[in-house]
């Protein structure tokens, strides 16, 4: 029998070097060579299955060939099918045919045959096809499951209820339902999953590209306690505590993606509301050039990173990509030549050559305590996940004054607002001017779908109203707007990019700060010095066709200061008349 690697090389799917790389990775991963090749992205799942089918002489059955109605098997628990990634596709009086991603597994075939007491055949199936088929089986039985859960909870004491929740959380329908919720988040590239109980039912929403999308046909409200219990068990929370907020973490692998789910629960009137932050470790971009920086902003930001000491702050609301920008900044530095230490809560991504500390409040390992200790570790660069309190801010500033480059984040709306925020935290103005090198404000805007974005012509009134004249190249009078198609889920947008506002503290800014100026005056002074605001950087990306005016207005209309943003700027409508934008 030929080795699978040789067959793939002969078929032109991989090179010998690819196989050597996969064999090295296999020693660390401990998985089959086929699984390693797929995870490394060297071959597709279909190519691998076809090669294995030829090698092992096992047929392949693809999704379109599966039966429309699920094959019913009362002899085998659904949890076994889900756990082993196998689905029945045909049943006769003498034989049952299953599709599995690893049909050569002798244990699997033997277990199925013993349960059914008849002949069993197992063919190759794609993992995605099998997952869809198992999901369809779950949906077909969901109504009965809902009624079953509703009946079980009636007339139970608290202790019995808790014990029953523990049992239900380990049953197949709930396991399958929670898996489907998480799998759906991966399919649509969601950043957050919201599961919220209300009197009229359970609400399931996903945040995609920064915007919440409600899912039709959410699970029944009777399932809410069981779903909450399942998620709490997976994330290591106390399943019996339903009156206090809790936080946890789930590490899992879904459809080839390493997922880190940060789970938060809070008690509400109708039950526990759950939010899961989805961190896809494989999708994190750690290159500053991929972060959406305009060329001039990136050049000035890299100049600040190259300084030997001082404070460099990244500001913006939750979910604006601040931490990812800091990770990309650290990844651009020479970790072999420099000693880099971070203090984070939580550590979202592990960086090679960087010492990362996880804050643990339960044992009093806070930001401030960690910072006091790491200064004795002789660091060159310190990254503070967030300046949350006065003590942390003061230690960060003192670290910068003693020869360290300090990177951190702050929750402020504008770059200039970070200065007044530091003052509010008790940092003296003379210390701010002596230590802070610059502040980068950041937002994420959705990028237009390349398949359906529409070109629209601007009127002279619109150009003046939206202050576009300074960014439009000579002769250009058009921009793009969202339309919507199947590829983007009829939203008109796919993915996100960043817009930035870089506030540099030069001698003029030092003078203004020492005069006690507030954020508005600082912002105006920075604009006079040539600072490009968030809104203006957004306009540059509108002119380049990356995003739309509606999206820039949605993200930046909360900005205060001297920006030339219309007080009540209407959204840009599609060019369906001669005066589309007036």
Coordinates of C-alpha atoms in Angstrom, one line a residue:
X1 CA 0.0 0.0 0.0
X2 CA 1.3 3.4 -1.0
X3 CA 1.8 6.0 1.7
X4 CA -0.7 8.9 1.6
X5 CA 2.1 11.4 1.2
X6 CA 3.4 9.7 -1.9
X7 CA -0.1 9.6 -3.4
X8 CA -0.6 13.3 -2.8
X9 CA 2.8 14.1 -4.4
X10 CA 2.0 12.0 -7.4
X11 CA -1.4 13.7 -7.8
X12 CA 0.4 17.1 -7.7
X13 CA -1.5 18.2 -4.5
X14 CA 1.6 18.8 -2.4
X15 CA 5.4 18.8 -2.7
X16 CA 8.0 16.7 -0.9
X17 CA 8.9 19.8 1.2
X18 CA 5.2 20.1 2.2
X19 CA 5.3 16.5 3.4
X20 CA 8.5 17.1 5.4
X21 CA 6.9 20.1 7.1
X22 CA 3.8 18.1 8.0
X23 CA 5.9 15.3 9.4
X24 CA 7.7 17.7 11.7
X25 CA 4.4 19.2 12.8
X26 CA 3.0 15.8 13.4
X27 CA 5.6 15.0 16.0
X28 CA 4.3 18.0 18.1
X29 CA 0.6 17.7 17.3
X30 CA 0.4 13.9 17.6
X31 CA -2.3 13.6 15.0
X32 CA -2.8 11.6 11.8
X33 CA -0.7 13.0 8.9
X34 CA -3.8 13.7 6.9
X35 CA -5.3 15.9 9.7
X36 CA -2.0 17.7 10.0
X37 CA -1.8 18.5 6.3
X38 CA -5.4 19.9 6.4
X39 CA -4.7 22.0 9.5
X40 CA -1.6 23.4 7.9
X41 CA -3.6 24.4 4.8
X42 CA -1.4 22.3 2.5
X43 CA -4.3 20.3 1.1
X44 CA -8.1 20.6 1.2
X45 CA -10.3 18.2 3.1
X46 CA -11.8 16.9 -0.1
X47 CA -8.4 16.2 -1.7
X48 CA -7.3 14.3 1.4
X49 CA -10.5 12.2 1.6
X50 CA -10.3 11.3 -2.1
X51 CA -6.7 10.2 -1.7
X52 CA -7.5 8.2 1.5
X53 CA -10.5 6.7 -0.4
X54 CA -8.2 5.5 -3.1
X55 CA -5.6 4.2 -0.6
X56 CA -8.1 2.4 1.7
X57 CA -10.6 1.5 -1.0
X58 CA -13.4 3.1 1.0
X59 CA -16.1 5.1 -0.9
X60 CA -16.7 8.8 -0.5
X61 CA -20.2 10.2 0.1
X62 CA -20.6 14.0 -0.3
X63 CA -23.3 16.2 1.3
X64 CA -25.7 16.4 -1.8
X65 CA -25.9 12.6 -1.7
X66 CA -27.2 12.5 1.9
X67 CA -30.9 11.7 2.4
X68 CA -33.2 14.8 2.8
X69 CA -34.9 13.2 5.8
X70 CA -32.6 12.1 8.7
X71 CA -32.2 8.4 9.2
X72 CA -33.8 7.5 12.5
X73 CA -31.8 5.2 14.9
X74 CA -33.3 4.6 18.3
X75 CA -30.5 2.1 19.2
X76 CA -27.7 4.7 19.2
X77 CA -27.7 7.9 21.4
X78 CA -27.3 11.2 19.5
X79 CA -24.5 12.1 21.8
X80 CA -22.5 9.2 20.4
X81 CA -23.0 10.4 16.8
X82 CA -22.0 14.0 17.7
X83 CA -19.0 13.0 19.8
X84 CA -17.6 10.7 17.1
X85 CA -18.5 12.8 14.1
X86 CA -20.6 10.1 12.4
X87 CA -24.0 10.3 10.8
X88 CA -26.3 7.5 9.4
X89 CA -27.0 8.0 5.7
X90 CA -28.8 4.8 4.6
X91 CA -30.7 2.0 6.4
X92 CA -32.0 -1.3 5.1
X93 CA -33.2 -4.4 6.7
X94 CA -29.7 -5.9 6.6
X95 CA -27.4 -3.0 6.8
X96 CA -26.9 0.6 8.0
X97 CA -24.5 2.9 6.2
X98 CA -22.7 5.7 8.1
X99 CA -20.6 8.6 6.9
X100 CA -17.6 9.5 9.0
X101 CA -14.4 11.6 8.6
X102 CA -12.3 8.7 9.9
X103 CA -14.2 5.6 8.7
X104 CA -11.1 3.4 9.1
X105 CA -11.5 3.6 12.9
X106 CA -12.1 0.0 13.8
X107 CA -13.5 0.9 17.3
X108 CA -16.1 3.1 15.7
X109 CA -17.4 0.5 13.3
X110 CA -17.4 -2.2 16.0
X111 CA -19.3 0.0 18.4
X112 CA -22.0 0.8 15.8
X113 CA -22.3 -2.9 14.8
X114 CA -22.7 -4.0 18.4
X115 CA -25.4 -1.4 19.1
X116 CA -27.4 -2.2 16.0
X117 CA -26.8 -5.9 15.9
X118 CA -26.5 -5.9 12.1
X119 CA -24.0 -5.2 9.4
X120 CA -22.5 -1.7 9.3
X121 CA -20.7 0.1 6.5
X122 CA -18.8 3.3 7.1
X123 CA -17.8 5.6 4.2
X124 CA -15.8 8.8 4.0
X125 CA -17.6 12.1 4.5
X126 CA -16.5 15.7 4.8
X127 CA -16.5 17.1 8.3
X128 CA -18.6 20.1 7.2
X129 CA -21.2 17.8 5.5
X130 CA -21.4 15.6 8.6
X131 CA -21.8 18.6 10.9
X132 CA -24.6 20.0 8.8
X133 CA -26.4 16.6 8.8
X134 CA -26.0 16.3 12.6
X135 CA -27.4 19.9 12.9
X136 CA -30.4 19.0 10.8
X137 CA -31.0 16.0 13.0
X138 CA -30.9 18.3 16.0
X139 CA -33.4 20.7 14.5
X140 CA -35.8 18.0 13.5
X141 CA -36.1 16.9 17.1
X142 CA -35.9 20.3 18.8
X143 CA -39.6 20.8 19.4
X144 CA -39.9 17.5 21.3
X145 CA -36.8 18.3 23.3
X146 CA -38.2 21.7 24.3
X147 CA -41.4 20.2 25.6
X148 CA -39.4 17.5 27.4
X149 CA -37.3 20.1 29.2
X150 CA -40.3 22.2 30.1
X151 CA -42.1 19.2 31.7
X152 CA -39.0 18.1 33.6
X153 CA -38.5 21.4 35.5
X154 CA -42.0 21.5 37.0
X155 CA -42.4 20.9 40.8
X156 CA -38.8 20.6 41.7
X157 CA -37.0 22.1 44.8
X158 CA -33.9 24.2 44.3
X159 CA -31.5 21.4 45.0
X160 CA -33.3 19.1 42.7
X161 CA -33.4 21.8 40.0
X162 CA -29.6 22.3 40.3
X163 CA -28.9 18.6 40.1
X164 CA -31.3 18.3 37.2
X165 CA -29.6 21.2 35.4
X166 CA -26.3 19.3 35.8
X167 CA -27.8 16.2 34.2
X168 CA -29.5 18.2 31.4
X169 CA -26.3 20.0 30.6
X170 CA -24.7 16.6 29.8
X171 CA -27.5 15.4 27.6
X172 CA -27.2 15.2 23.8
X173 CA -29.9 17.8 22.8
X174 CA -28.3 20.6 24.9
X175 CA -24.7 19.6 23.9
X176 CA -25.8 19.7 20.3
X177 CA -27.6 23.0 20.7
X178 CA -24.6 24.8 22.4
X179 CA -22.3 23.3 19.8
X180 CA -24.5 24.7 17.0
X181 CA -24.6 28.1 18.6
X182 CA -20.7 28.2 18.7
X183 CA -20.4 26.7 15.2
X184 CA -22.7 29.4 13.8
X185 CA -20.5 32.1 15.3
X186 CA -17.5 30.6 13.4
X187 CA -19.5 30.4 10.1
X188 CA -20.5 34.0 10.2
X189 CA -17.2 35.3 11.7
X190 CA -19.0 36.7 14.8
X191 CA -17.0 38.4 17.6
X192 CA -19.6 38.0 20.3
X193 CA -22.5 35.7 21.1
X194 CA -25.4 37.1 23.1
X195 CA -27.9 34.7 24.7
X196 CA -30.6 36.7 26.5
X197 CA -33.8 35.4 28.2
X198 CA -37.0 37.5 28.1
X199 CA -40.5 36.8 29.1
X200 CA -41.6 36.1 25.5
X201 CA -38.7 33.9 24.7
X202 CA -34.9 33.5 24.4
X203 CA -33.1 36.0 22.2
X204 CA -30.0 34.8 20.3
X205 CA -27.8 37.5 18.7
X206 CA -24.4 37.6 17.1
X207 CA -22.1 40.6 16.7
X208 CA -20.7 40.6 13.2
X209 CA -18.3 43.4 12.1
X210 CA -19.4 45.4 15.2
X211 CA -23.1 45.2 14.5
X212 CA -25.6 42.9 16.3
X213 CA -27.6 40.6 14.2
X214 CA -30.6 38.7 15.6
X215 CA -31.0 35.1 14.6
X216 CA -34.4 33.7 13.6
X217 CA -35.9 30.7 15.4
X218 CA -33.8 30.9 18.6
X219 CA -34.1 28.1 21.2
X220 CA -37.2 28.0 23.4
X221 CA -37.2 29.9 26.7
X222 CA -37.6 26.5 28.5
X223 CA -34.2 25.6 27.3
X224 CA -32.5 28.7 28.7
X225 CA -31.6 27.2 32.1
X226 CA -30.1 24.1 30.5
X227 CA -28.1 26.1 27.9
X228 CA -26.8 28.4 30.7
X229 CA -25.8 25.4 32.7
X230 CA -24.0 23.7 29.8
X231 CA -22.0 26.9 29.0
X232 CA -21.2 27.4 32.7
X233 CA -19.9 23.8 33.0
X234 CA -17.7 24.3 29.9
X235 CA -16.3 27.6 31.2
X236 CA -15.6 26.3 34.8
X237 CA -18.2 28.4 36.6
X238 CA -20.3 27.5 39.6
X239 CA -23.5 26.0 38.1
X240 CA -25.4 26.4 41.4
X241 CA -24.8 30.2 41.6
X242 CA -27.5 32.0 39.6
X243 CA -27.8 35.2 41.6
X244 CA -24.3 36.7 41.0
X245 CA -22.4 37.6 37.9
X246 CA -19.7 35.1 36.9
X247 CA -16.8 35.0 34.4
X248 CA -15.2 32.0 32.7
X249 CA -13.3 30.8 29.7
X250 CA -13.8 28.0 27.1
X251 CA -10.9 26.7 25.0
X252 CA -12.1 24.6 22.1
X253 CA -11.5 23.7 18.5
X254 CA -14.3 24.2 15.9
X255 CA -14.0 23.5 12.2
X256 CA -10.2 23.8 12.3
X257 CA -10.3 27.0 14.3
X258 CA -8.7 27.3 17.7
X259 CA -11.3 29.3 19.7
X260 CA -10.9 31.1 23.0
X261 CA -14.4 32.0 24.3
X262 CA -14.5 34.6 27.2
X263 CA -17.8 33.9 28.9
X264 CA -19.7 36.4 31.1
X265 CA -23.1 35.8 32.9
X266 CA -25.3 38.2 34.7
X267 CA -28.6 37.5 36.5
X268 CA -31.7 39.2 34.9
X269 CA -35.4 39.2 35.8
X270 CA -36.0 36.3 33.4
X271 CA -32.8 34.3 33.9
X272 CA -29.1 34.5 33.2
X273 CA -28.0 36.6 30.3
X274 CA -24.8 35.2 28.7
X275 CA -22.3 36.9 26.4
X276 CA -19.4 34.9 24.9
X277 CA -16.5 36.9 23.3
X278 CA -15.2 34.8 20.5
X279 CA -11.4 35.1 19.9
X280 CA -10.3 33.1 16.9
X281 CA -6.6 32.8 17.4
X282 CA -5.9 31.9 13.8
X283 CA -7.6 35.0 12.5
X284 CA -5.5 37.5 14.5
X285 CA -3.5 39.8 12.3
X286 CA -0.1 40.7 13.9
X287 CA 1.3 43.0 11.3
X288 CA 1.0 46.8 11.5
X289 CA 0.8 47.0 7.8
X290 CA -2.4 44.9 7.9
X291 CA -4.1 47.1 10.6
X292 CA -5.6 49.7 8.2
X293 CA -3.1 52.5 8.9
X294 CA -2.8 55.3 6.4
X295 CA 0.8 55.6 5.2
X296 CA 1.5 58.9 6.9
X297 CA -0.1 57.8 10.2
X298 CA 1.8 54.5 10.2
X299 CA 5.2 56.3 9.6
X300 CA 4.6 58.6 12.6
X301 CA 3.4 55.8 14.8
X302 CA 6.4 53.7 14.0
X303 CA 8.6 56.7 14.9
X304 CA 7.0 56.7 18.3
X305 CA 7.6 52.9 18.7
X306 CA 11.2 53.4 17.9
X307 CA 11.8 55.8 20.9
X308 CA 13.7 54.3 23.8
X309 CA 11.4 55.5 26.5
X310 CA 8.1 57.3 27.1
X311 CA 4.4 56.4 27.2
X312 CA 2.5 55.5 24.0
X313 CA -1.3 55.1 24.5
X314 CA -4.0 53.5 22.3
X315 CA -7.5 54.7 23.1
X316 CA -11.0 53.8 22.0
X317 CA -14.1 52.1 23.2
X318 CA -14.4 48.4 24.0
X319 CA -14.1 46.3 20.8
X320 CA -12.2 48.9 18.8
X321 CA -9.1 46.8 18.3
X322 CA -6.8 48.5 20.8
X323 CA -5.2 45.3 22.1
X324 CA -4.7 43.9 18.6
X325 CA -2.9 47.1 17.6
X326 CA -0.6 46.8 20.7
X327 CA 0.0 43.1 19.9
X328 CA 1.0 44.1 16.3
X329 CA 3.2 46.8 17.7
X330 CA 5.0 44.4 19.9
X331 CA 5.3 41.9 17.1
X332 CA 7.1 44.5 15.0
X333 CA 9.8 45.0 17.7
X334 CA 12.9 43.0 18.0
X335 CA 12.1 40.6 20.9
X336 CA 15.6 39.0 20.7
X337 CA 17.4 42.3 21.3
X338 CA 14.8 43.7 23.7
X339 CA 13.3 42.5 26.9
X340 CA 9.5 42.8 26.6
X341 CA 7.1 42.1 29.4
X342 CA 3.3 42.5 29.3
X343 CA 0.7 42.6 32.0
X344 CA -2.7 41.7 30.6
X345 CA -6.2 40.8 31.7
X346 CA -6.7 38.5 29.9
X347 CA -3.7 37.3 27.8
X348 CA -5.5 37.1 24.4
X349 CA -2.6 35.9 22.2
X350 CA 0.8 34.5 23.1
X351 CA 3.7 36.3 21.5
X352 CA 7.0 34.6 20.8
X353 CA 9.8 36.0 22.8
X354 CA 7.6 38.1 25.0
X355 CA 7.1 37.5 28.7
X356 CA 3.3 37.8 29.4
X357 CA 1.7 38.0 32.8
X358 CA -1.9 37.2 33.4
X359 CA -3.6 39.4 36.0
X360 CA -5.3 37.3 38.7
X361 CA -7.4 39.5 41.1
X362 CA -8.4 36.5 43.2
X363 CA -4.8 36.2 44.5
X364 CA -4.2 39.9 44.4
X365 CA -2.0 39.8 41.3
X366 CA -3.2 43.2 40.0
X367 CA -1.8 45.5 37.3
X368 CA -0.1 47.6 39.9
X369 CA 1.4 44.8 41.9
X370 CA 2.7 43.1 38.7
X371 CA 4.2 46.4 37.5
X372 CA 6.1 46.9 40.7
X373 CA 7.6 43.5 40.3
X374 CA 8.5 43.5 36.6
X375 CA 10.5 46.7 37.0
X376 CA 13.1 44.5 38.8
X377 CA 13.2 42.2 35.8
X378 CA 15.2 44.8 33.8
X379 CA 12.7 45.2 30.9
X380 CA 13.2 47.5 27.9
X381 CA 9.5 47.6 26.9
X382 CA 6.4 47.2 29.1
X383 CA 2.9 46.7 27.8
X384 CA 0.0 47.3 30.2
X385 CA -3.2 45.8 29.1
X386 CA -5.2 48.8 30.4
X387 CA -4.6 51.7 32.7
X388 CA -7.6 51.2 35.0
X389 CA -6.7 53.1 38.1
X390 CA -4.5 55.8 39.6
X391 CA -1.8 53.5 40.9
X392 CA -1.4 51.7 37.6
X393 CA -1.2 55.0 35.7
X394 CA 1.3 56.5 38.1
X395 CA 3.6 53.5 38.0
X396 CA 3.4 53.4 34.2
X397 CA 4.4 57.1 34.0
X398 CA 7.3 56.6 36.5
X399 CA 8.4 53.6 34.4
X400 CA 8.6 55.8 31.3
X401 CA 10.6 58.4 33.2
X402 CA 13.1 55.8 34.3
X403 CA 14.0 54.7 30.8
X404 CA 11.3 52.3 29.7
X405 CA 9.0 52.4 26.7
X406 CA 5.5 51.8 28.0
X407 CA 2.5 50.8 25.8
X408 CA -1.0 50.8 27.2
X409 CA -4.7 51.4 26.4
X410 CA -7.2 53.9 27.8
X411 CA -11.0 54.1 27.4
X412 CA -11.5 57.6 25.9
X413 CA -13.3 58.8 22.9
X414 CA -10.6 61.0 21.4
X415 CA -6.8 61.0 21.4
X416 CA -6.8 64.4 23.2
X417 CA -9.2 63.0 25.8
X418 CA -6.5 60.7 27.0
X419 CA -4.5 63.6 28.5
X420 CA -7.5 64.8 30.6
X421 CA -8.2 61.2 31.6
X422 CA -4.7 60.9 33.0
X423 CA -5.2 64.1 34.9
X424 CA -8.4 62.7 36.3
X425 CA -6.4 59.7 37.4
X426 CA -4.1 61.9 39.5
X427 CA -1.1 62.2 37.1
X428 CA 0.3 65.7 37.3
X429 CA 0.5 67.7 34.1
X430 CA 4.3 68.1 34.2
X431 CA 4.6 64.3 34.4
X432 CA 2.3 63.9 31.4
X433 CA 4.4 66.3 29.3
X434 CA 7.6 64.6 30.5
X435 CA 6.5 61.1 29.8
X436 CA 3.8 60.8 27.2
X437 CA 5.1 60.6 23.6
X438 CA 1.8 60.2 21.8
X439 CA -1.8 58.9 21.8
X440 CA -3.4 56.9 19.1
X441 CA -7.2 56.9 18.9
X442 CA -8.7 54.0 16.9
X443 CA -12.1 52.8 15.6
X444 CA -13.1 49.9 13.4
X445 CA -15.3 50.5 10.3
X446 CA -16.9 47.9 8.2
X447 CA -15.3 47.5 4.7
X448 CA -17.6 47.4 1.6
X449 CA -18.3 44.1 0.0
X450 CA -16.3 44.0 -3.3
X451 CA -19.0 41.9 -5.0
X452 CA -21.9 44.4 -4.6
X453 CA -20.7 47.8 -3.7
X454 CA -22.3 50.6 -5.8
X455 CA -20.7 53.7 -7.2
X456 CA -22.6 56.9 -6.5
X457 CA -21.9 60.4 -7.9
X458 CA -21.4 63.3 -5.4
X459 CA -23.0 66.6 -5.9
X460 CA -21.0 69.8 -5.1
X461 CA -23.3 70.4 -2.1
X462 CA -22.4 66.9 -0.7
X463 CA -18.7 67.4 -1.3
X464 CA -18.8 70.6 0.8
X465 CA -21.2 69.2 3.4
X466 CA -19.0 66.2 4.2
X467 CA -15.7 68.1 3.8
X468 CA -14.5 65.8 1.1
X469 CA -12.9 68.4 -1.1
X470 CA -9.4 68.1 0.4
X471 CA -9.3 64.3 0.0
X472 CA -10.9 63.8 -3.5
X473 CA -8.3 63.5 -6.3
X474 CA -8.7 65.9 -9.1
X475 CA -11.6 64.8 -11.3
X476 CA -13.0 62.2 -8.9
X477 CA -16.7 62.9 -8.0
X478 CA -17.8 59.4 -7.0
X479 CA -17.6 57.2 -3.9
X480 CA -19.0 53.8 -3.1
X481 CA -21.8 52.7 -0.9
X482 CA -23.2 49.5 0.5
X483 CA -25.8 47.5 -1.5
X484 CA -26.1 43.9 -0.3
X485 CA -25.8 40.4 -1.8
X486 CA -25.7 36.7 -0.8
X487 CA -21.9 36.8 -0.2
X488 CA -22.1 39.5 2.5
X489 CA -25.4 38.4 4.0
X490 CA -27.2 41.3 2.4
X491 CA -25.4 43.8 4.7
X492 CA -23.2 45.3 2.0
X493 CA -20.1 44.8 4.2
X494 CA -17.4 42.1 4.7
X495 CA -14.8 42.5 7.4
X496 CA -13.5 45.6 9.1
X497 CA -10.5 48.0 8.9
X498 CA -9.2 50.7 11.2
X499 CA -9.4 54.5 11.2
X500 CA -6.9 56.4 13.3
X501 CA -6.2 59.7 15.0
X502 CA -2.6 60.2 16.1
X503 CA -2.0 62.9 18.7
X504 CA 1.7 63.8 19.0
X505 CA 3.0 65.7 22.1
X506 CA 5.4 68.2 20.7
X507 CA 6.6 71.5 22.4
X508 CA 3.4 73.3 21.4
X509 CA 1.2 70.6 22.9
X510 CA 3.3 70.6 26.1
X511 CA 2.6 74.4 26.4
X512 CA -1.1 73.9 25.9
X513 CA -1.3 71.1 28.4
X514 CA 0.6 73.1 31.0
X515 CA -1.9 75.9 30.5
X516 CA -4.6 73.6 31.8
X517 CA -6.5 73.2 28.5
X518 CA -9.4 70.8 28.4
X519 CA -9.9 68.0 25.8
X520 CA -11.7 70.2 23.3
X521 CA -8.9 72.9 23.3
X522 CA -6.2 70.2 23.1
X523 CA -8.1 68.6 20.1
X524 CA -8.3 72.0 18.3
X525 CA -4.6 72.7 19.0
X526 CA -3.6 69.3 17.6
X527 CA -5.6 69.9 14.5
X528 CA -3.8 73.2 14.0
X529 CA -0.5 71.2 14.2
X530 CA -1.7 69.0 11.4
X531 CA -3.4 66.0 13.1
X532 CA -5.8 64.0 10.9
X533 CA -8.9 63.2 12.9
X534 CA -10.8 59.9 13.0
X535 CA -13.5 61.4 10.8
X536 CA -11.0 62.7 8.3
X537 CA -9.1 59.4 8.2
X538 CA -12.5 57.7 7.6
X539 CA -13.1 60.1 4.7
X540 CA -9.8 59.1 3.1
X541 CA -10.9 55.5 3.2
X542 CA -14.3 56.5 1.7
X543 CA -12.5 58.2 -1.2
X544 CA -10.3 55.0 -1.6
X545 CA -13.5 52.9 -1.9
X546 CA -12.8 50.9 1.3
X547 CA -15.9 51.9 3.2
X548 CA -19.0 54.1 3.0
X549 CA -19.9 57.6 4.3
X550 CA -22.8 56.0 6.3
X551 CA -20.3 53.7 8.1
X552 CA -17.8 56.5 8.9
X553 CA -20.7 58.7 10.2
X554 CA -22.0 55.8 12.3
X555 CA -18.6 55.2 14.0
X556 CA -17.5 58.8 14.3
X557 CA -20.6 60.9 14.9
X558 CA -20.1 60.7 18.7
X559 CA -16.8 62.7 18.3
X560 CA -16.6 66.0 20.0
X561 CA -14.2 68.8 19.2
X562 CA -13.4 70.9 16.1
X563 CA -14.1 68.3 13.5
X564 CA -15.9 69.4 10.4
X565 CA -18.6 66.8 10.9
X566 CA -22.2 68.0 10.1
X567 CA -24.2 68.3 13.3
X568 CA -27.0 66.2 11.9
X569 CA -25.5 64.5 8.8
X570 CA -28.0 62.4 6.9
X571 CA -27.0 59.0 5.7
X572 CA -26.0 58.6 2.1
X573 CA -28.8 57.0 0.1
X574 CA -28.4 54.9 -3.0
X575 CA -28.1 56.7 -6.3
X576 CA -31.6 56.0 -7.4
X577 CA -32.4 59.6 -8.5
X578 CA -30.4 62.5 -10.0
X579 CA -30.1 64.1 -6.6
X580 CA -28.9 61.0 -4.8
X581 CA -26.7 62.9 -2.4
X582 CA -27.6 66.5 -1.8

